[in-house]
Amino acid sequence: MPLALEVQGLTKSYGKKLAVDHVSFTIEKGQIFGLMGMNGAGKTTILRMLATLLRPDSGDALIDGHSVVKEPDQVRARICYLPDEAGAYRTMTGEAYLAFIAGLYFKKPEEQKACIERGREICGLGDALSQKIATYSRGMTRKLVLARTVMAQPVLAILDEPTSGLDVLNSLDIRKSIRDCAEKYGTAFLLSSHHMQEVHTMADRCAIMKDGVFLADGTPDELLARYEADTLERVFEKAVRGV
Amino acid sequence: MKNLLKKELSELFNRQMLISLFIGFFITAMLGGLMTSTISESVADTGTVHIIDMDGTDFTRAVLDELRAQGYEVETAESFETAVAQDGWTEAAVFPAGMSAQLLDAHEAAAIEHYTLLRSTSMLASMVGQTTSADAATDALTHVYDVTVYGEDGFLEEPVSIEKYTRANDVTVKADPVAVIGSLAMFDQFMPLVLFLLVVLTAQTIITAIASEKTDKTLETLLSSPVKRVEILGAKMLAALIVALTYTVSYGLGFAISLYTTVSHGIETNGIDIGGAFTQVVENRIAVQTLGLEIPAYAWIGVIAQLLLTLGISLTASIILGALVDDPKTAQSASLPIMLCTMFPYILSMVSDIRSLSLGVRSLLYAIPFTHTFIATAAMRFHDYPLFWGGLIYQAVFLAALLALALRVYSSDILFVHQGFFKRKGNEVKE
């Protein structure tokens, strides 16, 4: 499969604090890659660098062959980023919000229309889309913003803790949506998560981060075998604690 | 209750609020001092009278002696024009040739001419117009006429009246300076108020909007979308401008209605002579035109350009300050620098002629780009073209530099990793 993302020695510091230290990995088109790590491990910094919001100190990342450092405009046309606990414009209706986002990614009305239609289908909010976002529950808002992230059919969708703070059923819905979009649209996903089970069930490949570096990466099964563990939580514990 | 109050106060009295408080205190204290010294400069010298004696008789010399006897310091000159140019006079009383003969021989009431140099349309200018050497000269002349010449009351109950002349832009016309200022003041004082409101409202609107976008993480969504930074910032600035204009138009309409109601009430209850008032208005307009105080049509384009540049600077500065704000709570503090930079020249231009302040204060005020819009109409009316066009160019350059800085800020990491002035405690960078 062709590569959606190729990260090459990405490095970023905040003052004297090294947040990400020469990280390299790849994601194929249609593949889901899970980033696991404790708070402060450097996950969000990687995601923000790939979303062109932060500039790497060194290294680069190619998204569909375009450099985040040299061609940020080209990259932005190929990615969609969902920040951790991202909200939406509360005064808009769900429908208006999808239309607004579609307008950012597509110029032609027919393309916008198709994009909005995909958004409606992905979020599954039905009639609630005609209501103001201010009236939405947390789960509904998250479904809406996930839909807006993938409806533009980006090469790479970057999701920062997409199910954080959601109940089990809403989390399951979100996971299913991500899986479906990867299969249906060939979108590659890079997501960060604290839920090992979530990564295990969803991700084709994953990595464990600590202090800005990858401690281990591979398919979930490879990691289980490598660390002789029965769950990814045990793998995580062994990798992070070095036991 | 005590616990709750403590919590509320600790929320409100944060670091940003205290810094704002101190800056606000020093600036307003400075402003008060500056205004006092400005007013003192203009009105303190009431012990000096300026006299131009064109009559040169024993009678007028006796009037000058009487003024000295009353404790005035009397300064004299050959003509008002030269005294303005050489000695910096701003007003003078003139004893016209033949005045003594008219009074003492013809027993007819005479007139002392009072000349005022108009340099601005500020409130202080109005005060200067009212504080006259002619008042002191009238008192002294009446005394000499009644007591010294006749030993008792003279033939005339009021031997002398005052004829007012106004000089501006090297032209002198027979007109009351206060009336001339009055005919311009409605616009010259209303426009700065509109500008002040616009700047403050746009600053607060835009900073709060950016802070909300940062809190909701919608800004990250926008900045990672395939839309040019300049479009995102431009849309925000334009929206804030439209909101502020809506507010301003609404306030302006309210003000106009209030003015109309007051005037109508005055006409109905006091029977104001509309015909007479209209004649006075026409006379004042003619005086304004003769003095060259009318702003020509082409110059209005420059005045409006200055206004738009100031709004552009305010909007761009707000966009930059918004980048340093992490939540709507700190937006108020962030707009403080813009508010003070607007308030400072606004108040000073209202009460005084900024162009006549000391070099240090003037330099400080001219460095604030907004000052140039506040004094734009005055500069144009009083033909200070280098100041007007210099101000316009300065504002244009300032705006260009600020726009470049804004684009740089919004293309940099500062939005997400700054640890700056307006960052609230506990908002550490998420890694």
PDB file of N, CA and C in Angstrom, chain A residues 12 14 17 40 42-45 48 51 53-55 76-77 81 83-84 86-87 89 100 104-105 148 160-161, chain B residues 213 215-229 231 236 411-414 416-417 429-431:
ATOM      1  N   LYS A  12      11.144  18.088  18.590  1.00  0.00           N
ATOM      2  CA  LYS A  12      10.588  19.376  19.040  1.00  0.00           C
ATOM      3  C   LYS A  12      10.892  19.594  20.513  1.00  0.00           C
ATOM      4  N   TYR A  14      10.400  22.442  23.903  1.00  0.00           N
ATOM      5  CA  TYR A  14       9.799  23.657  24.467  1.00  0.00           C
ATOM      6  C   TYR A  14      10.825  24.227  25.434  1.00  0.00           C
ATOM      7  N   LYS A  17      13.084  21.775  27.483  1.00  0.00           N
ATOM      8  CA  LYS A  17      12.394  20.477  27.586  1.00  0.00           C
ATOM      9  C   LYS A  17      12.250  19.850  26.194  1.00  0.00           C
ATOM     10  N   GLY A  40       2.137  13.934  28.793  1.00  0.00           N
ATOM     11  CA  GLY A  40       3.454  14.556  28.669  1.00  0.00           C
ATOM     12  C   GLY A  40       4.454  13.716  27.912  1.00  0.00           C
ATOM     13  N   GLY A  42       4.540  13.276  24.714  1.00  0.00           N
ATOM     14  CA  GLY A  42       4.885  13.914  23.432  1.00  0.00           C
ATOM     15  C   GLY A  42       3.893  13.594  22.322  1.00  0.00           C
ATOM     16  N   LYS A  43       2.786  12.927  22.650  1.00  0.00           N
ATOM     17  CA  LYS A  43       1.806  12.520  21.625  1.00  0.00           C
ATOM     18  C   LYS A  43       1.187  13.734  20.930  1.00  0.00           C
ATOM     19  N   THR A  44       0.665  14.658  21.742  1.00  0.00           N
ATOM     20  CA  THR A  44      -0.016  15.827  21.158  1.00  0.00           C
ATOM     21  C   THR A  44       0.950  16.684  20.347  1.00  0.00           C
ATOM     22  N   THR A  45       2.199  16.772  20.807  1.00  0.00           N
ATOM     23  CA  THR A  45       3.192  17.560  20.055  1.00  0.00           C
ATOM     24  C   THR A  45       3.386  16.967  18.661  1.00  0.00           C
ATOM     25  N   ARG A  48       0.294  17.787  16.591  1.00  0.00           N
ATOM     26  CA  ARG A  48       0.242  19.201  16.197  1.00  0.00           C
ATOM     27  C   ARG A  48       1.285  19.525  15.130  1.00  0.00           C
ATOM     28  N   ALA A  51      -0.187  18.380  12.024  1.00  0.00           N
ATOM     29  CA  ALA A  51      -1.323  19.235  11.635  1.00  0.00           C
ATOM     30  C   ALA A  51      -0.852  20.626  11.210  1.00  0.00           C
ATOM     31  N   LEU A  53       0.502  22.895  12.938  1.00  0.00           N
ATOM     32  CA  LEU A  53       0.283  23.941  13.941  1.00  0.00           C
ATOM     33  C   LEU A  53       1.579  24.266  14.690  1.00  0.00           C
ATOM     34  N   LEU A  54       2.455  23.295  14.782  1.00  0.00           N
ATOM     35  CA  LEU A  54       3.769  23.504  15.384  1.00  0.00           C
ATOM     36  C   LEU A  54       4.828  23.188  14.339  1.00  0.00           C
ATOM     37  N   ARG A  55       5.926  23.919  14.399  1.00  0.00           N
ATOM     38  CA  ARG A  55       7.000  23.706  13.435  1.00  0.00           C
ATOM     39  C   ARG A  55       8.073  22.830  14.089  1.00  0.00           C
ATOM     40  N   ARG A  76      -2.151  20.783   4.475  1.00  0.00           N
ATOM     41  CA  ARG A  76      -3.465  21.103   5.064  1.00  0.00           C
ATOM     42  C   ARG A  76      -4.621  20.657   4.171  1.00  0.00           C
ATOM     43  N   ALA A  77      -4.374  20.594   2.875  1.00  0.00           N
ATOM     44  CA  ALA A  77      -5.431  20.151   1.957  1.00  0.00           C
ATOM     45  C   ALA A  77      -5.606  18.633   2.015  1.00  0.00           C
ATOM     46  N   TYR A  81      -7.671  17.555  11.252  1.00  0.00           N
ATOM     47  CA  TYR A  81      -7.175  17.399  12.621  1.00  0.00           C
ATOM     48  C   TYR A  81      -8.315  17.589  13.612  1.00  0.00           C
ATOM     49  N   PRO A  83      -8.588  18.094  17.495  1.00  0.00           N
ATOM     50  CA  PRO A  83      -7.876  18.257  18.770  1.00  0.00           C
ATOM     51  C   PRO A  83      -8.599  17.552  19.908  1.00  0.00           C
ATOM     52  N   ASP A  84      -7.862  17.346  20.970  1.00  0.00           N
ATOM     53  CA  ASP A  84      -8.418  16.746  22.176  1.00  0.00           C
ATOM     54  C   ASP A  84      -9.540  17.648  22.711  1.00  0.00           C
ATOM     55  N   ALA A  86     -12.109  18.826  21.379  1.00  0.00           N
ATOM     56  CA  ALA A  86     -12.468  19.933  20.483  1.00  0.00           C
ATOM     57  C   ALA A  86     -13.968  20.170  20.530  1.00  0.00           C
ATOM     58  N   GLY A  87     -14.337  21.423  20.503  1.00  0.00           N
ATOM     59  CA  GLY A  87     -15.745  21.765  20.455  1.00  0.00           C
ATOM     60  C   GLY A  87     -16.120  22.208  19.051  1.00  0.00           C
ATOM     61  N   TYR A  89     -18.852  25.311  16.972  1.00  0.00           N
ATOM     62  CA  TYR A  89     -19.474  26.616  17.210  1.00  0.00           C
ATOM     63  C   TYR A  89     -20.894  26.437  17.749  1.00  0.00           C
ATOM     64  N   PHE A 100     -20.343  24.572   7.002  1.00  0.00           N
ATOM     65  CA  PHE A 100     -19.224  25.516   7.173  1.00  0.00           C
ATOM     66  C   PHE A 100     -17.882  24.819   6.926  1.00  0.00           C
ATOM     67  N   LEU A 104     -14.788  24.974   3.826  1.00  0.00           N
ATOM     68  CA  LEU A 104     -13.345  25.199   3.997  1.00  0.00           C
ATOM     69  C   LEU A 104     -12.530  24.279   3.092  1.00  0.00           C
ATOM     70  N   TYR A 105     -13.091  23.091   2.815  1.00  0.00           N
ATOM     71  CA  TYR A 105     -12.324  22.082   2.068  1.00  0.00           C
ATOM     72  C   TYR A 105     -12.672  22.016   0.587  1.00  0.00           C
ATOM     73  N   ARG A 148     -17.060  15.713  10.896  1.00  0.00           N
ATOM     74  CA  ARG A 148     -16.486  16.816  10.112  1.00  0.00           C
ATOM     75  C   ARG A 148     -15.007  16.537   9.802  1.00  0.00           C
ATOM     76  N   ASP A 160      -6.791  13.429  18.262  1.00  0.00           N
ATOM     77  CA  ASP A 160      -6.175  13.456  19.589  1.00  0.00           C
ATOM     78  C   ASP A 160      -7.210  12.975  20.608  1.00  0.00           C
ATOM     79  N   GLU A 161      -6.989  11.785  21.130  1.00  0.00           N
ATOM     80  CA  GLU A 161      -7.882  11.167  22.112  1.00  0.00           C
ATOM     81  C   GLU A 161      -9.354  11.314  21.708  1.00  0.00           C
TER      82      GLU A 161
ATOM     83  N   GLU B 213     -12.287  30.826  20.767  1.00  0.00           N
ATOM     84  CA  GLU B 213     -11.886  29.816  19.771  1.00  0.00           C
ATOM     85  C   GLU B 213     -10.756  28.944  20.309  1.00  0.00           C
ATOM     86  N   THR B 215     -10.237  28.297  23.545  1.00  0.00           N
ATOM     87  CA  THR B 215     -10.809  27.450  24.596  1.00  0.00           C
ATOM     88  C   THR B 215     -11.551  26.267  23.976  1.00  0.00           C
ATOM     89  N   ASP B 216     -12.335  26.546  22.929  1.00  0.00           N
ATOM     90  CA  ASP B 216     -13.132  25.482  22.297  1.00  0.00           C
ATOM     91  C   ASP B 216     -12.316  24.623  21.326  1.00  0.00           C
ATOM     92  N   LYS B 217     -11.055  24.970  21.134  1.00  0.00           N
ATOM     93  CA  LYS B 217     -10.153  24.279  20.198  1.00  0.00           C
ATOM     94  C   LYS B 217     -10.630  24.399  18.747  1.00  0.00           C
ATOM     95  N   THR B 218     -11.522  25.339  18.481  1.00  0.00           N
ATOM     96  CA  THR B 218     -11.965  25.505  17.096  1.00  0.00           C
ATOM     97  C   THR B 218     -10.909  26.250  16.279  1.00  0.00           C
ATOM     98  N   LEU B 219     -10.053  27.001  16.971  1.00  0.00           N
ATOM     99  CA  LEU B 219      -8.988  27.720  16.264  1.00  0.00           C
ATOM    100  C   LEU B 219      -8.003  26.736  15.643  1.00  0.00           C
ATOM    101  N   GLU B 220      -7.711  25.652  16.380  1.00  0.00           N
ATOM    102  CA  GLU B 220      -6.798  24.636  15.848  1.00  0.00           C
ATOM    103  C   GLU B 220      -7.386  24.014  14.583  1.00  0.00           C
ATOM    104  N   THR B 221      -8.714  23.796  14.621  1.00  0.00           N
ATOM    105  CA  THR B 221      -9.383  23.241  13.444  1.00  0.00           C
ATOM    106  C   THR B 221      -9.235  24.182  12.253  1.00  0.00           C
ATOM    107  N   LEU B 222      -9.474  25.461  12.503  1.00  0.00           N
ATOM    108  CA  LEU B 222      -9.390  26.443  11.416  1.00  0.00           C
ATOM    109  C   LEU B 222      -7.969  26.543  10.865  1.00  0.00           C
ATOM    110  N   LEU B 223      -6.991  26.617  11.774  1.00  0.00           N
ATOM    111  CA  LEU B 223      -5.610  26.826  11.334  1.00  0.00           C
ATOM    112  C   LEU B 223      -5.006  25.598  10.658  1.00  0.00           C
ATOM    113  N   SER B 224      -5.622  24.429  10.884  1.00  0.00           N
ATOM    114  CA  SER B 224      -5.100  23.234  10.196  1.00  0.00           C
ATOM    115  C   SER B 224      -5.916  22.935   8.937  1.00  0.00           C
ATOM    116  N   SER B 225      -6.870  23.806   8.608  1.00  0.00           N
ATOM    117  CA  SER B 225      -7.675  23.603   7.393  1.00  0.00           C
ATOM    118  C   SER B 225      -6.998  24.301   6.209  1.00  0.00           C
ATOM    119  N   PRO B 226      -7.379  23.906   4.987  1.00  0.00           N
ATOM    120  CA  PRO B 226      -6.695  24.492   3.818  1.00  0.00           C
ATOM    121  C   PRO B 226      -7.196  25.903   3.488  1.00  0.00           C
ATOM    122  N   VAL B 227      -7.174  26.772   4.464  1.00  0.00           N
ATOM    123  CA  VAL B 227      -7.580  28.163   4.242  1.00  0.00           C
ATOM    124  C   VAL B 227      -6.400  29.040   4.633  1.00  0.00           C
ATOM    125  N   LYS B 228      -6.136  30.048   3.809  1.00  0.00           N
ATOM    126  CA  LYS B 228      -4.974  30.906   4.081  1.00  0.00           C
ATOM    127  C   LYS B 228      -5.180  31.666   5.394  1.00  0.00           C
ATOM    128  N   ARG B 229      -4.061  31.817   6.127  1.00  0.00           N
ATOM    129  CA  ARG B 229      -4.089  32.531   7.411  1.00  0.00           C
ATOM    130  C   ARG B 229      -4.695  33.926   7.240  1.00  0.00           C
ATOM    131  N   GLU B 231      -6.882  34.939   5.226  1.00  0.00           N
ATOM    132  CA  GLU B 231      -8.346  34.894   5.088  1.00  0.00           C
ATOM    133  C   GLU B 231      -8.999  34.724   6.462  1.00  0.00           C
ATOM    134  N   LYS B 236     -12.078  37.522  10.630  1.00  0.00           N
ATOM    135  CA  LYS B 236     -12.267  37.883  12.042  1.00  0.00           C
ATOM    136  C   LYS B 236     -12.282  39.396  12.212  1.00  0.00           C
ATOM    137  N   SER B 411       1.465  32.046  12.107  1.00  0.00           N
ATOM    138  CA  SER B 411       2.123  30.958  11.392  1.00  0.00           C
ATOM    139  C   SER B 411       3.188  30.325  12.275  1.00  0.00           C
ATOM    140  N   SER B 412       3.261  30.792  13.522  1.00  0.00           N
ATOM    141  CA  SER B 412       4.309  30.282  14.412  1.00  0.00           C
ATOM    142  C   SER B 412       3.702  29.413  15.511  1.00  0.00           C
ATOM    143  N   ASP B 413       4.572  28.970  16.408  1.00  0.00           N
ATOM    144  CA  ASP B 413       4.147  28.100  17.505  1.00  0.00           C
ATOM    145  C   ASP B 413       3.508  28.862  18.658  1.00  0.00           C
ATOM    146  N   ILE B 414       3.630  30.186  18.626  1.00  0.00           N
ATOM    147  CA  ILE B 414       3.299  30.975  19.822  1.00  0.00           C
ATOM    148  C   ILE B 414       1.864  30.768  20.307  1.00  0.00           C
ATOM    149  N   PHE B 416       0.277  28.116  20.561  1.00  0.00           N
ATOM    150  CA  PHE B 416       0.086  26.880  21.330  1.00  0.00           C
ATOM    151  C   PHE B 416       1.154  26.624  22.385  1.00  0.00           C
ATOM    152  N   VAL B 417       2.259  27.328  22.293  1.00  0.00           N
ATOM    153  CA  VAL B 417       3.322  27.010  23.251  1.00  0.00           C
ATOM    154  C   VAL B 417       3.769  28.207  24.081  1.00  0.00           C
ATOM    155  N   VAL B 429       1.673  23.812  28.630  1.00  0.00           N
ATOM    156  CA  VAL B 429       1.670  23.249  27.285  1.00  0.00           C
ATOM    157  C   VAL B 429       1.376  21.764  27.367  1.00  0.00           C
ATOM    158  N   LYS B 430       0.431  21.302  26.528  1.00  0.00           N
ATOM    159  CA  LYS B 430       0.122  19.877  26.514  1.00  0.00           C
ATOM    160  C   LYS B 430       1.097  19.181  25.575  1.00  0.00           C
ATOM    161  N   GLU B 431       1.771  18.183  26.092  1.00  0.00           N
ATOM    162  CA  GLU B 431       2.739  17.490  25.256  1.00  0.00           C
ATOM    163  C   GLU B 431       2.164  16.192  24.764  1.00  0.00           C
TER     164      GLU B 431
END
